[in-house]
mmCIF file of N, CA and C in Angstrom:
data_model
loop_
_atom_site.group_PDB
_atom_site.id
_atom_site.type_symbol
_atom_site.label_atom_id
_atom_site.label_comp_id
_atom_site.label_asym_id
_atom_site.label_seq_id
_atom_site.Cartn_x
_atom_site.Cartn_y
_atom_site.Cartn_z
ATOM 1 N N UNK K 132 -2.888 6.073 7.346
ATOM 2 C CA UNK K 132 -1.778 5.134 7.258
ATOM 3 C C UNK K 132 -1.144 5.134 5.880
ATOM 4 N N UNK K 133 -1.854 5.493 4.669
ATOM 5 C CA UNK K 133 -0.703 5.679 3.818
ATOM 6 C C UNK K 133 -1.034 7.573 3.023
ATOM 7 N N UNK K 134 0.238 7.894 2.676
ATOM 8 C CA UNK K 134 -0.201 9.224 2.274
ATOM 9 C C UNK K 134 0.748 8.671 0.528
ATOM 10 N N UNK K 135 0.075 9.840 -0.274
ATOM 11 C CA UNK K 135 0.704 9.283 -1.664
ATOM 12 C C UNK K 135 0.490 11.328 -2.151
ATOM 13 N N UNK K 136 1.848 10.618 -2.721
ATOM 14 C CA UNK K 136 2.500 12.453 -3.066
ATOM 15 C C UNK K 136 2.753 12.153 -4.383
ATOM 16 N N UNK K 137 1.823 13.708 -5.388
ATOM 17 C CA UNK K 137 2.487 13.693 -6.704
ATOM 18 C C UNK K 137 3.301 14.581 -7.083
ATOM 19 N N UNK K 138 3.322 14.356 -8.580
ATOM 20 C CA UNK K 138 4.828 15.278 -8.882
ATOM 21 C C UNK K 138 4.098 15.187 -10.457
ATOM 22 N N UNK K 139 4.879 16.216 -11.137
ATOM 23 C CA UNK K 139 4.443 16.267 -12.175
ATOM 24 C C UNK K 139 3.596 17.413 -12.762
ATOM 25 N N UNK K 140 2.765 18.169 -13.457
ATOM 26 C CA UNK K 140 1.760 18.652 -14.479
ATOM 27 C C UNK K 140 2.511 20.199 -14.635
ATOM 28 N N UNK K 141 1.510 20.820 -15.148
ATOM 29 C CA UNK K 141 2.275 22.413 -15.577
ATOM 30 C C UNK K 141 1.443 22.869 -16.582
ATOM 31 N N UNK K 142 2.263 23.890 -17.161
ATOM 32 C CA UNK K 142 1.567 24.385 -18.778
ATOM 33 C C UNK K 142 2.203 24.020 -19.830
ATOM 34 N N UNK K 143 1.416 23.483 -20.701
ATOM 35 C CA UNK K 143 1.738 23.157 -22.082
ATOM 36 C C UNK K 143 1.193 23.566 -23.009
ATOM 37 N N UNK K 144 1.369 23.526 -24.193
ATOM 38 C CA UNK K 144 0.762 24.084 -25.839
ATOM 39 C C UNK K 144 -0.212 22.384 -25.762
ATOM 40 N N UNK K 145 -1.060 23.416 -26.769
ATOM 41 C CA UNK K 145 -1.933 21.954 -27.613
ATOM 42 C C UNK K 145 -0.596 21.250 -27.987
ATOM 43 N N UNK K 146 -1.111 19.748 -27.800
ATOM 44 C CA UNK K 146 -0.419 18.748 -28.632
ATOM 45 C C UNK K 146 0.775 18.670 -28.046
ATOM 46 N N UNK K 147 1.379 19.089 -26.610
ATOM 47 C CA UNK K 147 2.356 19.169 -26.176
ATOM 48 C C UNK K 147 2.292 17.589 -25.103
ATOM 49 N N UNK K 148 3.172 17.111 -24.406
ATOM 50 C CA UNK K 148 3.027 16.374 -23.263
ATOM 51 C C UNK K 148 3.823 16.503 -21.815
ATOM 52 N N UNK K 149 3.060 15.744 -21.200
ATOM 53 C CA UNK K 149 3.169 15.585 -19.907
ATOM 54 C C UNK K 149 3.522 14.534 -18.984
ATOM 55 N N UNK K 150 3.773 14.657 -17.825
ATOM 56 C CA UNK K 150 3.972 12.982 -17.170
ATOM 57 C C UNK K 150 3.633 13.587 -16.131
ATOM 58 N N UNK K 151 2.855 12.848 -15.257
ATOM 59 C CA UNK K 151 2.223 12.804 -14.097
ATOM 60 C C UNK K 151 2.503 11.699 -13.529
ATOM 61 N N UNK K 152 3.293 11.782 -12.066
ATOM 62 C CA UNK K 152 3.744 10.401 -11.143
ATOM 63 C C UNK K 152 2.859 10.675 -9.612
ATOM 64 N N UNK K 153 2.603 8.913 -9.172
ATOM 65 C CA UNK K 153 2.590 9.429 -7.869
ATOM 66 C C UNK K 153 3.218 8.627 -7.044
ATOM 67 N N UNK K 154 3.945 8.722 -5.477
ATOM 68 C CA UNK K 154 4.408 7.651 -5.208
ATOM 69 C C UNK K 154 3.364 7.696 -3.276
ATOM 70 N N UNK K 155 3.013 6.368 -3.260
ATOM 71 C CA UNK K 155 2.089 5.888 -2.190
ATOM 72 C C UNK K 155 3.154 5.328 -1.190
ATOM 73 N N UNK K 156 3.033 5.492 0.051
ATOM 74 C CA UNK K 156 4.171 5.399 1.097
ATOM 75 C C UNK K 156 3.048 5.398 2.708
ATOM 76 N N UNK K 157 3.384 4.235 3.548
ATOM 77 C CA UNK K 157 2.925 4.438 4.837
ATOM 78 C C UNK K 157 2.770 2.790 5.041
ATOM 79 N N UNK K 158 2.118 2.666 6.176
ATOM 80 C CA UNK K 158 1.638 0.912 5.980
ATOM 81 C C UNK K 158 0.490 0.912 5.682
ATOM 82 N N UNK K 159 0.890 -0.358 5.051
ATOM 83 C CA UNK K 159 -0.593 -1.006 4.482
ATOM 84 C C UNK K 159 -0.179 -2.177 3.745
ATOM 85 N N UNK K 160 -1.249 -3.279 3.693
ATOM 86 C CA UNK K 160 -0.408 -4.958 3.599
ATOM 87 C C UNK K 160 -0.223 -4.988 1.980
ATOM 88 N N UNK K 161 -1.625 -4.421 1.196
ATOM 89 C CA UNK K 161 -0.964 -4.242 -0.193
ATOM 90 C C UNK K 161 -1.928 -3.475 -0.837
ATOM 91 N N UNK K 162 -1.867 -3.227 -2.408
ATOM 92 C CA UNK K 162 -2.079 -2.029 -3.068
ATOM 93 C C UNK K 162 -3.345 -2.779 -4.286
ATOM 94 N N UNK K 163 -4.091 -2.497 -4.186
ATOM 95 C CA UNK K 163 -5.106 -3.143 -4.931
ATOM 96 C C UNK K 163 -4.807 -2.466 -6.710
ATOM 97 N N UNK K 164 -5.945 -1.728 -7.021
ATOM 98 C CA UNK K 164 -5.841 -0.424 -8.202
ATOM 99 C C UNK K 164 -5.696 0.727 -7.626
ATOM 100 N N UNK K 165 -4.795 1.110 -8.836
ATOM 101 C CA UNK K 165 -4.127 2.392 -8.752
ATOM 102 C C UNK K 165 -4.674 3.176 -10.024
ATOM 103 N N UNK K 166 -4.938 4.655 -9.476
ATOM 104 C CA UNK K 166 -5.923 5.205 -10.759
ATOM 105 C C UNK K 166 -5.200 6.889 -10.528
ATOM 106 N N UNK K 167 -5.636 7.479 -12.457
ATOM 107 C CA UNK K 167 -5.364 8.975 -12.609
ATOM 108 C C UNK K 167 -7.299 9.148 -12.251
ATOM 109 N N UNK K 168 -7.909 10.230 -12.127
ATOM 110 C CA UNK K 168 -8.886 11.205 -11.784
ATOM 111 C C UNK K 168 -8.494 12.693 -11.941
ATOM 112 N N UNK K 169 -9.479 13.423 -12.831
ATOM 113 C CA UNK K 169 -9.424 14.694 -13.084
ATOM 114 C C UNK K 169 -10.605 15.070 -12.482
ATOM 115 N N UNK K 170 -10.290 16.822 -12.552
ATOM 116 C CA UNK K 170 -11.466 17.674 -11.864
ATOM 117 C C UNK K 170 -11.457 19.014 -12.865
ATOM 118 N N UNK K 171 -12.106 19.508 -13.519
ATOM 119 C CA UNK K 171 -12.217 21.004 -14.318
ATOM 120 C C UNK K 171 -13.361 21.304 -13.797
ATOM 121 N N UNK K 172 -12.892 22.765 -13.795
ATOM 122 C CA UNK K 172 -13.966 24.251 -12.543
ATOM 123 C C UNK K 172 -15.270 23.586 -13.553
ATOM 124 N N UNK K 173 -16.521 23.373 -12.389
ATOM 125 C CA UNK K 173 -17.672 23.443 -12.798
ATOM 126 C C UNK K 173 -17.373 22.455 -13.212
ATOM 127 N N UNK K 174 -16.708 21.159 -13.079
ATOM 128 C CA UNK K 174 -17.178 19.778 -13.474
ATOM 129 C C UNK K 174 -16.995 19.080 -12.767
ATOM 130 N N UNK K 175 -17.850 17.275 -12.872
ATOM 131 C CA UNK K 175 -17.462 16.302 -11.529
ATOM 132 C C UNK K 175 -16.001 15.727 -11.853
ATOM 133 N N UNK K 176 -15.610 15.160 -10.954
ATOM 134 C CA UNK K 176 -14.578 14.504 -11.212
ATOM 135 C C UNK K 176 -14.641 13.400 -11.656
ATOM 136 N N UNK K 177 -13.966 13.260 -12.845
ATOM 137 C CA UNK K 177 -13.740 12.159 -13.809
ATOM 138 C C UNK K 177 -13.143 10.925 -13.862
ATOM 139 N N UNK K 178 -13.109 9.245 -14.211
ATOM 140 C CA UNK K 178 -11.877 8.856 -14.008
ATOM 141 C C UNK K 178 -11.508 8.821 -15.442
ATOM 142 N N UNK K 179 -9.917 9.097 -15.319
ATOM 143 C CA UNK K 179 -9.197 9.179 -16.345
ATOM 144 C C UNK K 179 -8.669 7.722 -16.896
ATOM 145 N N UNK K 180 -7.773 7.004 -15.546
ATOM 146 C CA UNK K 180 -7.342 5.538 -15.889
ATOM 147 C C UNK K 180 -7.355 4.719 -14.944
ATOM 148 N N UNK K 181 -7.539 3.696 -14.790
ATOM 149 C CA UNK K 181 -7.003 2.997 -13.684
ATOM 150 C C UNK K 181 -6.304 1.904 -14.408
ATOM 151 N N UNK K 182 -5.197 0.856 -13.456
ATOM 152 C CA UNK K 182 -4.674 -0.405 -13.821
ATOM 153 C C UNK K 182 -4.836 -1.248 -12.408
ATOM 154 N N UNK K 183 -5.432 -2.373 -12.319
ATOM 155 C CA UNK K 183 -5.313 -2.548 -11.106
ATOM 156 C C UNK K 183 -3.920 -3.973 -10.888
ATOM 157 N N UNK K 184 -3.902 -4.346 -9.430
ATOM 158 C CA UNK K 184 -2.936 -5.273 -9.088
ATOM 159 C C UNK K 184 -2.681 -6.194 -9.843
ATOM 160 N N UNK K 185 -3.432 -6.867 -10.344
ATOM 161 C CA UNK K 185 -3.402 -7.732 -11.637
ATOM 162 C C UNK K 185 -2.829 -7.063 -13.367
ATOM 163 N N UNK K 186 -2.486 -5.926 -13.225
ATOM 164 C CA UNK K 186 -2.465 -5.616 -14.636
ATOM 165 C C UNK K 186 -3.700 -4.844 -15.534
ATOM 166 N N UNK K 187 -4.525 -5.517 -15.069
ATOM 167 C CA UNK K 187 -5.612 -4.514 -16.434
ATOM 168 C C UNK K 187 -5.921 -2.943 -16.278
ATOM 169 N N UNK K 188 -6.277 -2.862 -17.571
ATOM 170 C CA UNK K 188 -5.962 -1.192 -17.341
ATOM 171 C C UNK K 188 -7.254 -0.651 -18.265
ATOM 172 N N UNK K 189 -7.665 0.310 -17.769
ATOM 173 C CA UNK K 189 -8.926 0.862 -18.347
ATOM 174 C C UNK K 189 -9.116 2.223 -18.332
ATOM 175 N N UNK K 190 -8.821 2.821 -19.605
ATOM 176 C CA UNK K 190 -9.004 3.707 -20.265
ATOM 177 C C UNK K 190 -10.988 5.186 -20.218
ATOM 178 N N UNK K 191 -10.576 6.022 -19.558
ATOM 179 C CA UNK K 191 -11.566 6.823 -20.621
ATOM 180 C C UNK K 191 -11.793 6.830 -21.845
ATOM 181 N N UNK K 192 -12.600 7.155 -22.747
ATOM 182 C CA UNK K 192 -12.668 7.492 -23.668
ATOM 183 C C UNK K 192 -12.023 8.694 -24.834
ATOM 184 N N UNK K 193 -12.118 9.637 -23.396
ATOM 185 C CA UNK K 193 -11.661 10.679 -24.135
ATOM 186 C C UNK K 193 -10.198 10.738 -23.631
ATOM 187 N N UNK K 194 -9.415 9.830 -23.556
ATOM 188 C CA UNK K 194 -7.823 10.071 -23.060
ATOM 189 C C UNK K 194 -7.056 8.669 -24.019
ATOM 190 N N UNK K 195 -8.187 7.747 -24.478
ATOM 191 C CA UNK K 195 -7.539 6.620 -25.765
ATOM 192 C C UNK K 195 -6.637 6.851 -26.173
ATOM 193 N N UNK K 196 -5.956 6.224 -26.883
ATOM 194 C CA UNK K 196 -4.314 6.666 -28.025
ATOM 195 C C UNK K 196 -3.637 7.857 -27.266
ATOM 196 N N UNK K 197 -4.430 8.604 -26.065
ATOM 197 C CA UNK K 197 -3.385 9.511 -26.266
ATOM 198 C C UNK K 197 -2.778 9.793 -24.489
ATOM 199 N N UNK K 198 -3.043 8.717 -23.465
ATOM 200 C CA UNK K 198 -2.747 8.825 -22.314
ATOM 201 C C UNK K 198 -2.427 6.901 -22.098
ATOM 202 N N UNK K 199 -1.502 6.915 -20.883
ATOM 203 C CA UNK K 199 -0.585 5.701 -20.973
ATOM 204 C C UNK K 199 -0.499 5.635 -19.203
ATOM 205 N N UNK K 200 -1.229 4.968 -18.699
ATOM 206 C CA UNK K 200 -0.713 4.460 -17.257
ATOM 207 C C UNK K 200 0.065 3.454 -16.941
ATOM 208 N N UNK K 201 1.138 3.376 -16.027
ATOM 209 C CA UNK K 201 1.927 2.587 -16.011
ATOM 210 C C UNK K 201 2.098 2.352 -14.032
ATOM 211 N N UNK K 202 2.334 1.681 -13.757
ATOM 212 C CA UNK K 202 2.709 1.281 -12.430
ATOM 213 C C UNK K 202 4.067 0.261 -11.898
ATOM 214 N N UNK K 203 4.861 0.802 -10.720
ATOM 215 C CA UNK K 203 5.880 0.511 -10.489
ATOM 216 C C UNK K 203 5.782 -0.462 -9.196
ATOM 217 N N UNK K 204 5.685 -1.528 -8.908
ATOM 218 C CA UNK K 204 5.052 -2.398 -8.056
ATOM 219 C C UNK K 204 5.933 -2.309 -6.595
ATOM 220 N N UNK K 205 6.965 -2.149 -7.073
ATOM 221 C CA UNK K 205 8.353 -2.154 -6.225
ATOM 222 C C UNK K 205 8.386 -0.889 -5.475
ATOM 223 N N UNK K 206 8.084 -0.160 -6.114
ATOM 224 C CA UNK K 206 8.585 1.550 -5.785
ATOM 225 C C UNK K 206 7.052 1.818 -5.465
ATOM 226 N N UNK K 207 6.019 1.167 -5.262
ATOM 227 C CA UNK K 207 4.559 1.632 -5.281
ATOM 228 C C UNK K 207 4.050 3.092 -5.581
ATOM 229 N N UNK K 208 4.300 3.459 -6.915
ATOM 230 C CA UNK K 208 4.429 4.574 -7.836
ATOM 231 C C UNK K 208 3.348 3.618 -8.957
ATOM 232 N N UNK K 209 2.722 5.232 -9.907
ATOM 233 C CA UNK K 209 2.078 4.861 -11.050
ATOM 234 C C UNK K 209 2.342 6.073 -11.546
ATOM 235 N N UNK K 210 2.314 6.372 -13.097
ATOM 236 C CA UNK K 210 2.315 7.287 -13.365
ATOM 237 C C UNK K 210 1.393 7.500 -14.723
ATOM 238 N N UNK K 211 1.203 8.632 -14.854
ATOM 239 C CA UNK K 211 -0.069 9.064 -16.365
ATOM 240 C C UNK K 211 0.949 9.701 -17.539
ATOM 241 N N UNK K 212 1.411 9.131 -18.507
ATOM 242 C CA UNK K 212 1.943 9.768 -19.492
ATOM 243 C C UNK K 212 0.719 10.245 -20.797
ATOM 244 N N UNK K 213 0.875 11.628 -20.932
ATOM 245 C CA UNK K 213 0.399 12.628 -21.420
ATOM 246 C C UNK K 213 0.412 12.928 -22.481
ATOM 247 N N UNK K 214 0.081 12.523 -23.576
ATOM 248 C CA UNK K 214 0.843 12.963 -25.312
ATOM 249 C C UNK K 214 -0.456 13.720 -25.760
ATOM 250 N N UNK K 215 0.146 14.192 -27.012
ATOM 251 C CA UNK K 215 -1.318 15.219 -27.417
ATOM 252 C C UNK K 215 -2.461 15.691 -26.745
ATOM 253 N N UNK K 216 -1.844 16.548 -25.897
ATOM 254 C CA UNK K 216 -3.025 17.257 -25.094
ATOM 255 C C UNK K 216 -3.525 18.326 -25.426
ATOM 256 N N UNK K 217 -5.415 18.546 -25.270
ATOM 257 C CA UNK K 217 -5.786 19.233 -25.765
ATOM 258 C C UNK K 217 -6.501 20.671 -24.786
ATOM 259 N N UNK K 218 -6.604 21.532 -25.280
ATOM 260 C CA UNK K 218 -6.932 22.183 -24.194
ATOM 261 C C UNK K 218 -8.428 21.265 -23.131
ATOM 262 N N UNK K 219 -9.201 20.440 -23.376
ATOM 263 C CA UNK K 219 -9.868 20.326 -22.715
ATOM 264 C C UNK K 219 -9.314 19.758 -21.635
ATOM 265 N N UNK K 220 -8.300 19.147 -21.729
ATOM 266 C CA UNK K 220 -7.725 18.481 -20.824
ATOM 267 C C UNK K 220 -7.861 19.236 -19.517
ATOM 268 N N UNK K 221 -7.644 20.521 -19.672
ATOM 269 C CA UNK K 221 -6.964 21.297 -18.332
ATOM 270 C C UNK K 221 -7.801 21.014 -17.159
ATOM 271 N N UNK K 222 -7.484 20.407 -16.518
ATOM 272 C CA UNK K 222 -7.801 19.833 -15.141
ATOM 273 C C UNK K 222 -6.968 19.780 -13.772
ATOM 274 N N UNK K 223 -7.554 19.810 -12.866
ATOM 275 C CA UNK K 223 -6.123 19.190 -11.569
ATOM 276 C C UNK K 223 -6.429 17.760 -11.434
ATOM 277 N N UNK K 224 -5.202 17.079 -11.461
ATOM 278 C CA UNK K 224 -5.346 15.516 -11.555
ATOM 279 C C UNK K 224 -4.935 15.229 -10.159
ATOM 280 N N UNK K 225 -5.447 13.947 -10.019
ATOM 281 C CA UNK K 225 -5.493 13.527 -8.723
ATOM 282 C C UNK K 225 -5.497 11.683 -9.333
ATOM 283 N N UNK K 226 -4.280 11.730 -8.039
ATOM 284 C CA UNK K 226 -3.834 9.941 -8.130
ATOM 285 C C UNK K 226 -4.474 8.710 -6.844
ATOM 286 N N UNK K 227 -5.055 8.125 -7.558
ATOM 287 C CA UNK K 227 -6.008 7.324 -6.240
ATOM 288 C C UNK K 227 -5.240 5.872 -5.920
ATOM 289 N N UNK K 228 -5.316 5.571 -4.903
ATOM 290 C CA UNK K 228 -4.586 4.176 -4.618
ATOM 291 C C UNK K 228 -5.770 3.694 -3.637
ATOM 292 N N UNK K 229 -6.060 2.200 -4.153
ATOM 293 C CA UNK K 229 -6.925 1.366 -3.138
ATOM 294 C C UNK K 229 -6.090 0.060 -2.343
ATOM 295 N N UNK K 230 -6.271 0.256 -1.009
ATOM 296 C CA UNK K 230 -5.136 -0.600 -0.317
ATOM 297 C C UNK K 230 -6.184 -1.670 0.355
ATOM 298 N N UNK K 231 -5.196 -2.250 0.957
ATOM 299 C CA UNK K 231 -5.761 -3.045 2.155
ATOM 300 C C UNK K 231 -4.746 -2.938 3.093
ATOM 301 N N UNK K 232 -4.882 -2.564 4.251
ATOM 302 C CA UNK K 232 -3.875 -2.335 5.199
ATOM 303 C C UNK K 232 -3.577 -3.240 5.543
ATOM 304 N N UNK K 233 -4.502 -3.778 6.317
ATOM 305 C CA UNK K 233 -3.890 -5.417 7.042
ATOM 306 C C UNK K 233 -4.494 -6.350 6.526
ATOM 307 N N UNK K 234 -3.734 -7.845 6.431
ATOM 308 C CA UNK K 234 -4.356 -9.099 5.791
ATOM 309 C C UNK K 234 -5.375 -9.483 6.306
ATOM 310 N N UNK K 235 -6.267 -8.819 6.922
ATOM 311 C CA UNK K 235 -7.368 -9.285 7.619
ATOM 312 C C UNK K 235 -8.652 -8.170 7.337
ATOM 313 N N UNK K 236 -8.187 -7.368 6.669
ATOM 314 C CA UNK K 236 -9.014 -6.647 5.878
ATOM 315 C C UNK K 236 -9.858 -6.982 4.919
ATOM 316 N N UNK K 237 -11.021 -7.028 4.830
ATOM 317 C CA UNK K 237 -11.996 -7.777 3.743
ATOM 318 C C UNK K 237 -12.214 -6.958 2.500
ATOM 319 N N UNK K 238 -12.230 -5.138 2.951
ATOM 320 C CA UNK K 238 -12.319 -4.648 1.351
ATOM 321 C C UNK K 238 -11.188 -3.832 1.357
ATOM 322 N N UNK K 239 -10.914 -2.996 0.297
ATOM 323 C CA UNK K 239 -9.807 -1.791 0.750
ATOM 324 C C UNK K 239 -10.493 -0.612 0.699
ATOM 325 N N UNK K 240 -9.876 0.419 1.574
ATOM 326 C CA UNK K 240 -9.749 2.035 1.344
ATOM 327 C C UNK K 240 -8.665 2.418 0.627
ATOM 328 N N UNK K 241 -9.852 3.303 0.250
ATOM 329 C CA UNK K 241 -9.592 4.964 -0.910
ATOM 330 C C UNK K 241 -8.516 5.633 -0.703
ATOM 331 N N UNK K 242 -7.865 5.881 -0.931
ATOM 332 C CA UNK K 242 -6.496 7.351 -0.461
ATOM 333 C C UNK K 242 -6.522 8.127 -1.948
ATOM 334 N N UNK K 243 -6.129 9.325 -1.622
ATOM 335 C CA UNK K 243 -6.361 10.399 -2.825
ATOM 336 C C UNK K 243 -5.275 11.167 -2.553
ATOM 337 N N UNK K 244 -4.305 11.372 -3.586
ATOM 338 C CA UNK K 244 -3.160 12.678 -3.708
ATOM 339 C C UNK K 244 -3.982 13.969 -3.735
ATOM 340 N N UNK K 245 -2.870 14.884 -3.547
ATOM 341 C CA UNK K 245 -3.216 16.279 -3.338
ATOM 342 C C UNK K 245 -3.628 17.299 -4.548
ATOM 343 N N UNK K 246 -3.517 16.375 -5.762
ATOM 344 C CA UNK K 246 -3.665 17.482 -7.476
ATOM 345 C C UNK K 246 -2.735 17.682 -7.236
ATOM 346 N N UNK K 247 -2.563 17.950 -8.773
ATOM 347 C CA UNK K 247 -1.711 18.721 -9.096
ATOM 348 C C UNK K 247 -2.185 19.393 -11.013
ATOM 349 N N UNK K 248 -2.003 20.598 -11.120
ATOM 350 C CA UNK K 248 -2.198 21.136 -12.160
ATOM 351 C C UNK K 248 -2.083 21.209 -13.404
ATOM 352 N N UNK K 249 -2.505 20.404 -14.234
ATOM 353 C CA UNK K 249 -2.474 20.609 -15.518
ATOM 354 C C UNK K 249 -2.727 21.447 -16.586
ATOM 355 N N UNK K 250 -2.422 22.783 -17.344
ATOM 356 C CA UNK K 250 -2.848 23.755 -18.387
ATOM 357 C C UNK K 250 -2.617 23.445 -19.237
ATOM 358 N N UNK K 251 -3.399 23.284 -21.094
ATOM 359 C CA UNK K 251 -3.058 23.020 -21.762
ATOM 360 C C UNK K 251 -3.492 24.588 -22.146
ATOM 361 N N UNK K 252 -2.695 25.315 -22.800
ATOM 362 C CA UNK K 252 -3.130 26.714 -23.487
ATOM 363 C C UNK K 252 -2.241 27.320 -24.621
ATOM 364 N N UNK K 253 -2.326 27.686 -25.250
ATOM 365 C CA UNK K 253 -1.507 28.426 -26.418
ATOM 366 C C UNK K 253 -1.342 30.294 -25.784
#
């Protein structure tokens, strides 16, 4: 019932940036937290950020000062802005949305975008 499509990543130089969007579309009664998640070959998948319905927003460690989530409540979009990226970064990112479909729903489900590619390389 809801599918969520991103847009966004590519190749960049060290220290270059990026923007990563996603926009969540289908029914469902409303949108709990909305989160970035990475994956690099031979690693688990990470979370990068989340902000949830209320506003708060919580950071990795290793993405501090230098990654920015933002969410569009209206347009049920979030997006990951990207500054000084380093090669470790290079990952496929993936945008998570937790819903509740109907008001009679007690917890929400998971939905996961499709990646999309990030290279940081010289």
């Amino acid at each position: 019932q809801v599918q969520l499509v991103q847009s966004g990543g590519g190749l960049v130089q060290p220290g270059g940036s990026l923007r990563l969007s996603c926009a969540a579309s289908g029914r469902f009664f409303s949108i709990n937290a909305m989160g970035w998640y990475r994956q690099a070959p031979g690693k688990q998948r990470e979370r990068v950020a989340i902000i949830t319905d209320s506003g708060t927003i919580n950071y990795a460690d290793f993405v501090k000062d230098r990654f920015t989530i933002s969410r569009d409540n209206a347009k049920n979009t979030v997006s990951l802005q990207m500054n000084s990226l380093k090669p470790e970064d290079t990952a496929v990112y993936y945008c998570n949305v937790d819903v509740l479909r109907v008001v009679t729903d007690t917890s929400a489900l998971r939905y996961w975008g499709q990646g999309t590619q990030v290279t940081v390389s010289s």
